[in-house]
Short mmCIF file of C-alpha atoms and ligand atoms in Angstrom, two decimals:
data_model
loop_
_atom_site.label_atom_id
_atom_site.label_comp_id
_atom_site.label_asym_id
_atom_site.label_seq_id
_atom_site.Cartn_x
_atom_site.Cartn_y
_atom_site.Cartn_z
CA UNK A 1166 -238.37 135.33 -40.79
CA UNK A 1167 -235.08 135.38 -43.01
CA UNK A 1168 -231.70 135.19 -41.53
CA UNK A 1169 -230.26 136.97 -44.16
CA UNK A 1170 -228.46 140.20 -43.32
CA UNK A 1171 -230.31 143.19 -42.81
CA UNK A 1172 -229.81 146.25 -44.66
CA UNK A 1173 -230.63 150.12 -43.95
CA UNK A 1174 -233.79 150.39 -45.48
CA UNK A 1175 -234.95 146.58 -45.20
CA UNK A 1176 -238.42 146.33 -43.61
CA UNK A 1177 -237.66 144.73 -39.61
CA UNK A 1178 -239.10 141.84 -39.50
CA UNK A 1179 -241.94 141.39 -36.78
CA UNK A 1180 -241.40 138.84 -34.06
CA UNK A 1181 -242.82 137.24 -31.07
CA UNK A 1182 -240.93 136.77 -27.92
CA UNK A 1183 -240.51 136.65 -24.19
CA UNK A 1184 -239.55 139.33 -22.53
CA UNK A 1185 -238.76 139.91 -18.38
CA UNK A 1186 -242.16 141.52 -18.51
CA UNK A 1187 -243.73 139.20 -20.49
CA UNK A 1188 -244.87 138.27 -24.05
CA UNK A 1189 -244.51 140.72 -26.81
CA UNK A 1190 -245.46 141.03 -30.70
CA UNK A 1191 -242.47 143.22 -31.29
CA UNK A 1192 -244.38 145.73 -33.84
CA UNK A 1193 -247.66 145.94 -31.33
CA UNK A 1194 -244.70 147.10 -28.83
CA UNK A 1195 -243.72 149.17 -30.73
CA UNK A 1196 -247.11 150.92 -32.09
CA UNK A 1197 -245.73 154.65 -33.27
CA UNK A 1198 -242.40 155.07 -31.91
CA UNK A 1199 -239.29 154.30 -33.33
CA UNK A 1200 -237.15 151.39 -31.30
CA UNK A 1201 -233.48 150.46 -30.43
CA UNK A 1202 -232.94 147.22 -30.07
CA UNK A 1203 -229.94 146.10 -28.60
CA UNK A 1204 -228.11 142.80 -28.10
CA UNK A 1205 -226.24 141.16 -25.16
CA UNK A 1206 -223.91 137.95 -24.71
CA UNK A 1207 -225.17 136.63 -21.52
CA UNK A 1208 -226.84 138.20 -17.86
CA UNK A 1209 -224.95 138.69 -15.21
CA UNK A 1210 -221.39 140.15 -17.28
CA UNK A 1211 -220.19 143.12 -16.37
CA UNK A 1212 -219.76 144.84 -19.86
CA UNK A 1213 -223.14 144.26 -19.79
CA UNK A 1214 -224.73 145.15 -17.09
CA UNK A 1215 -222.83 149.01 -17.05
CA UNK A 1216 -224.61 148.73 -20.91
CA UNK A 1217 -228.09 148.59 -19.61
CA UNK A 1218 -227.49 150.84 -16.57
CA UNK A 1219 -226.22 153.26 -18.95
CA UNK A 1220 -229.59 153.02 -21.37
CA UNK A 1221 -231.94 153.06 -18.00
CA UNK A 1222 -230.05 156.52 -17.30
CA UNK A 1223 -230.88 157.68 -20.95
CA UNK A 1224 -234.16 156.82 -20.96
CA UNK A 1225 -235.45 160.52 -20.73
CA UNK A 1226 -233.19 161.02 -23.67
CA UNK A 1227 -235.01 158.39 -25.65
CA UNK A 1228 -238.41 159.20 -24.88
CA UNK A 1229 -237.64 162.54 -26.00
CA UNK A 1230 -236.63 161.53 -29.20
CA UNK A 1231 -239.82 158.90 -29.60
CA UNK A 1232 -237.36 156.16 -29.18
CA UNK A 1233 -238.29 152.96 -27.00
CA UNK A 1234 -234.50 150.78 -25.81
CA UNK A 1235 -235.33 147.07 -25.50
CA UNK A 1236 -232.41 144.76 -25.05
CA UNK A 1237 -232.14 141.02 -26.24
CA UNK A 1238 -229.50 138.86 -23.40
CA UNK A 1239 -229.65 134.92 -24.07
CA UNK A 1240 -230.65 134.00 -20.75
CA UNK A 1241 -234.06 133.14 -19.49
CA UNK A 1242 -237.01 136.02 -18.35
CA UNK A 1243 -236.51 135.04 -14.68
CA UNK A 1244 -232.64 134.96 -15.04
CA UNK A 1245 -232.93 138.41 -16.99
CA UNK A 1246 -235.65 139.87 -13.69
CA UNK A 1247 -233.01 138.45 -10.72
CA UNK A 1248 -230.14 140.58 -13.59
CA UNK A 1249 -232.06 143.91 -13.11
CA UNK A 1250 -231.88 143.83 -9.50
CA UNK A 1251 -227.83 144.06 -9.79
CA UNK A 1252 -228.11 146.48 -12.81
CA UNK A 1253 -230.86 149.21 -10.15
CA UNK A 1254 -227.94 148.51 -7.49
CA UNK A 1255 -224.81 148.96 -9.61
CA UNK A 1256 -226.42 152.31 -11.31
CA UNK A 1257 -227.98 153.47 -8.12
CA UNK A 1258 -231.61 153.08 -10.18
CA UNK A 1259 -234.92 153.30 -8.49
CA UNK A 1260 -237.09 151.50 -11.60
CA UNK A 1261 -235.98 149.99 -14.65
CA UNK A 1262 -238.56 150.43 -17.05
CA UNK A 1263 -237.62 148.54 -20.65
CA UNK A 1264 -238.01 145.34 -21.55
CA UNK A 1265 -235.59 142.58 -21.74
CA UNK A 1266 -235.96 140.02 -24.45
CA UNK A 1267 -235.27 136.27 -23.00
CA UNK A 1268 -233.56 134.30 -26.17
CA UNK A 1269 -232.19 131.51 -23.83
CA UNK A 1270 -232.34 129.68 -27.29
CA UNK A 1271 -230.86 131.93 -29.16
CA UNK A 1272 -233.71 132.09 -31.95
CA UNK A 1273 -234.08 135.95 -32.90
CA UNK A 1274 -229.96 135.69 -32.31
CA UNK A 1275 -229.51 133.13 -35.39
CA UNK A 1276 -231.93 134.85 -37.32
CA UNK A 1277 -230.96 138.54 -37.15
CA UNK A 1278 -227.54 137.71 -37.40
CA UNK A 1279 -226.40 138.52 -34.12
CA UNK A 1280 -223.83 135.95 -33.37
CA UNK A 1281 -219.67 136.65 -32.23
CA UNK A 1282 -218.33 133.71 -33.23
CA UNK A 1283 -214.66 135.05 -31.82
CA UNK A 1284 -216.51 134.42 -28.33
CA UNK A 1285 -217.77 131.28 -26.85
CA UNK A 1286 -219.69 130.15 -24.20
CA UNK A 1287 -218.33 127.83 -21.91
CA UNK A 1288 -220.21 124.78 -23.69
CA UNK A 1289 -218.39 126.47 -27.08
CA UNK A 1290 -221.18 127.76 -28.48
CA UNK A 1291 -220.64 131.49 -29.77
CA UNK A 1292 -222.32 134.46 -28.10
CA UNK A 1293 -224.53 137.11 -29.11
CA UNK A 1294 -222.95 140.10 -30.21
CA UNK A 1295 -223.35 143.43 -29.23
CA UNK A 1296 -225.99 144.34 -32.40
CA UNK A 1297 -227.73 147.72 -32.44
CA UNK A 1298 -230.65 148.31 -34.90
CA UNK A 1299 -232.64 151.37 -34.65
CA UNK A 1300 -235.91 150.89 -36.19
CA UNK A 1301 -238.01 153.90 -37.14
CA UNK A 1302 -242.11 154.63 -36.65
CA UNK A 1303 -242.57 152.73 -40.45
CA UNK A 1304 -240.44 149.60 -38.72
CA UNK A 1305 -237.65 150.39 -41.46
CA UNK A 1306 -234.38 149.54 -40.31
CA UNK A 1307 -232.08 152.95 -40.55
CA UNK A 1308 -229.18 152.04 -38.61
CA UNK A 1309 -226.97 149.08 -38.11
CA UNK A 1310 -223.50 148.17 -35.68
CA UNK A 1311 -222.17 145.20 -34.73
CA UNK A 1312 -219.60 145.39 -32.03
CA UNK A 1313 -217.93 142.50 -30.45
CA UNK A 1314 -218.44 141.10 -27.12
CA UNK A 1315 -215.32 142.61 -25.58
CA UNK A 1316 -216.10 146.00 -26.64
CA UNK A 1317 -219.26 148.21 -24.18
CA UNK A 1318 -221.29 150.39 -26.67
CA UNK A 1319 -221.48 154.39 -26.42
CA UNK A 1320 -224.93 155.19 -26.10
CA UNK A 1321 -224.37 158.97 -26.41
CA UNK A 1322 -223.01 158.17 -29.99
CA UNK A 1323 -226.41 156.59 -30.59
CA UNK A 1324 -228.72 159.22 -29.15
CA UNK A 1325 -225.94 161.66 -31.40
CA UNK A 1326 -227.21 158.75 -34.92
CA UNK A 1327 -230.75 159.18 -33.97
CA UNK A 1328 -230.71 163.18 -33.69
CA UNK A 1329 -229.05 162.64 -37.23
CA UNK A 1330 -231.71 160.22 -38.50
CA UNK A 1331 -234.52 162.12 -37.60
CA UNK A 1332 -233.02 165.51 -38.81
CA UNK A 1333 -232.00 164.49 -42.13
CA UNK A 1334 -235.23 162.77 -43.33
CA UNK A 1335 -237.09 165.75 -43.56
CA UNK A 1336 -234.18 168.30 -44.24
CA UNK A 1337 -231.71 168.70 -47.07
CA UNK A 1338 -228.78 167.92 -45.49
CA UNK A 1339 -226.74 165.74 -44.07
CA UNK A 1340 -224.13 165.79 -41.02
CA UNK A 1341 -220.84 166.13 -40.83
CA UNK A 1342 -218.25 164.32 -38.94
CA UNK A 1343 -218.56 164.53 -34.64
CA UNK A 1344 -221.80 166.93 -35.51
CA UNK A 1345 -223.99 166.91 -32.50
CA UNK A 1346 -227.55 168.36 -32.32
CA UNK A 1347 -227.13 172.16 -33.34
CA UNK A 1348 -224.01 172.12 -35.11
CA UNK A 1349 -223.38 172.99 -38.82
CA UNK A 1350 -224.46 170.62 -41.35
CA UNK A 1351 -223.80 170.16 -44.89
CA UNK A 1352 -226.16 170.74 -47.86
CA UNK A 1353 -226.65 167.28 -49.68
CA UNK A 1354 -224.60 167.02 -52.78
CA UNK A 1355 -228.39 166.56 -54.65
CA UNK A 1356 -229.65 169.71 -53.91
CA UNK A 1357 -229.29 172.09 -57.46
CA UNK A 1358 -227.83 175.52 -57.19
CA UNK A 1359 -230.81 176.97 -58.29
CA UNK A 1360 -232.78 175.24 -54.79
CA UNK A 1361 -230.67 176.69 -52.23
CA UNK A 1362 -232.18 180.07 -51.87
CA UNK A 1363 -235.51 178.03 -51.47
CA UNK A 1364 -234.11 175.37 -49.24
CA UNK A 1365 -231.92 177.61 -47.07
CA UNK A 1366 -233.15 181.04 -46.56
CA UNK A 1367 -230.73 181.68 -44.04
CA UNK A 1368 -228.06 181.01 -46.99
CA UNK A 1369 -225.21 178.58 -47.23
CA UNK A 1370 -221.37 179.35 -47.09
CA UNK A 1371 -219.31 176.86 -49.91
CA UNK A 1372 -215.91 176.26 -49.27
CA UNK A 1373 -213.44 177.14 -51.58
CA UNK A 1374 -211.16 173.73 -52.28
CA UNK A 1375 -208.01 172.99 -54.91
CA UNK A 1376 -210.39 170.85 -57.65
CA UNK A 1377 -212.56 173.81 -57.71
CA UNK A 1378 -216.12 172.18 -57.19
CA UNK A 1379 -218.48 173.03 -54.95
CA UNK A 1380 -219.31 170.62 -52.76
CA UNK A 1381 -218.23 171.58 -49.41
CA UNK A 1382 -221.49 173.58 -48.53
CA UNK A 1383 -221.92 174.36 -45.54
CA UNK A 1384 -225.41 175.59 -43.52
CA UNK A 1385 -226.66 176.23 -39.76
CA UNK A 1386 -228.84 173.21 -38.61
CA UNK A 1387 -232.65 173.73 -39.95
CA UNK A 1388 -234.90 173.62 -37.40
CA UNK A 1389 -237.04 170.09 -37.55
C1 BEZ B 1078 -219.26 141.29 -20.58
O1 BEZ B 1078 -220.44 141.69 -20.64
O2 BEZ B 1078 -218.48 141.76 -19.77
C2 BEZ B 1078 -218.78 140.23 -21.54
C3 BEZ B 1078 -219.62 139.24 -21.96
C4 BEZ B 1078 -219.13 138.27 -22.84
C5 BEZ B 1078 -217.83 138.33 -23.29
C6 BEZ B 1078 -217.01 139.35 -22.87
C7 BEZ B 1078 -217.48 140.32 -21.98
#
């Protein structure tokens, strides 16, 4: 495995690792679903911990999309199991049912470019960022965001990526800005004049602007 910087489209690499729940080949964990793997800085922080509370309340979401969350924290698989216990407490949780990968040594870390290095450990070493790759069903990466330590993630703006991802690979369009699932999307600037009837029986409205192209076309969501 490289540890030069993914890109959207770049094949995601396999890997082997411990997890709280044991060993996993990451693409045999995978199998057919698509996968979010997220990063963390260290157990027991409290950015943290309301980050993985928050994904064991989505999980229905996820599943629903064909998405399976698995975090990354640098601390060991027994650290990461005594973690969950405060995470099912804090959220009020019953079961928390994704894995946690245990990178104590920061391996898959350095080589998926994960570091912060505005944030150090006590012993000065910098911490894992807050990296989110979603990975889809061909293990192609199609989404990439570092954010720093200091700053939680929204995980409703990922689900929102994901409904985009999955809509737009099969559809001619693409969405616009703040679109959630069932709002108005736009035709993609490739699709000929001549294709829309085809493409969008329901018809398209184009927005008159002052350069006088047609670009801004607008259409009702196609149904996946
Ligand atoms: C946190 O999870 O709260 C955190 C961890 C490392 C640096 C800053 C915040």
């Amino acid at each position: 495995m490289s540890n030069k910087a993914l890109n959207i489209g770049d094949q995601f690499p396999n890997f082997e690792a411990q997890t709280n729940v044991g060993r996993i080949d990451f693409y045999d964990w995978m199998a057919d679903s698509w996968a979010i793997l997220f990063s963390h800085p260290a157990d027991f922080t409290p950015v943290c911990t309301t980050e993985l509370a928050r994904v064991a309340q989505l999980m229905p979401e996820f599943l629903k999309r064909g998405v399976k969350p698995i975090a990354l924290s640098c601390d060991t698989a027994e650290s990461h199991n005594a973690w969950i216990e405060d995470i099912k407490s804090y959220a009020k949780l019953s079961s928390f049912n994704y894995p946690i990968i245990a990178d104590n040594k920061r391996e898959l870390a350095v080589k998926l470019n994960m570091l912060d290095k505005d944030e150090l450990s006590a012993e000065g070493i910098p911490l894992t960022c807050r990296a989110v790759f979603v990975i889809d069903n061909k293990k192609k990466l199609r989404l990439s965001i570092l954010y720093p330590a200091t700053t939680g993630r929204n995980f409703d703006e990922i689900l929102r990526v994901v409904d985009s991802l999955q809509l737009t690979q099969t559809k001619s369009v693409a969405t616009p800005a703040d679109w959630k699932q069932g709002g108005q999307c736009m035709v993609l600037p490739s699709v000929q004049a001549v294709d829309v009837p085809k493409l969008f029986p329901k018809g398209i409205e184009t927005i008159e602007v002052p350069s006088g192209k047609s670009y801004l076309r607008i259409t009702a969501q196609p149904q996946i």
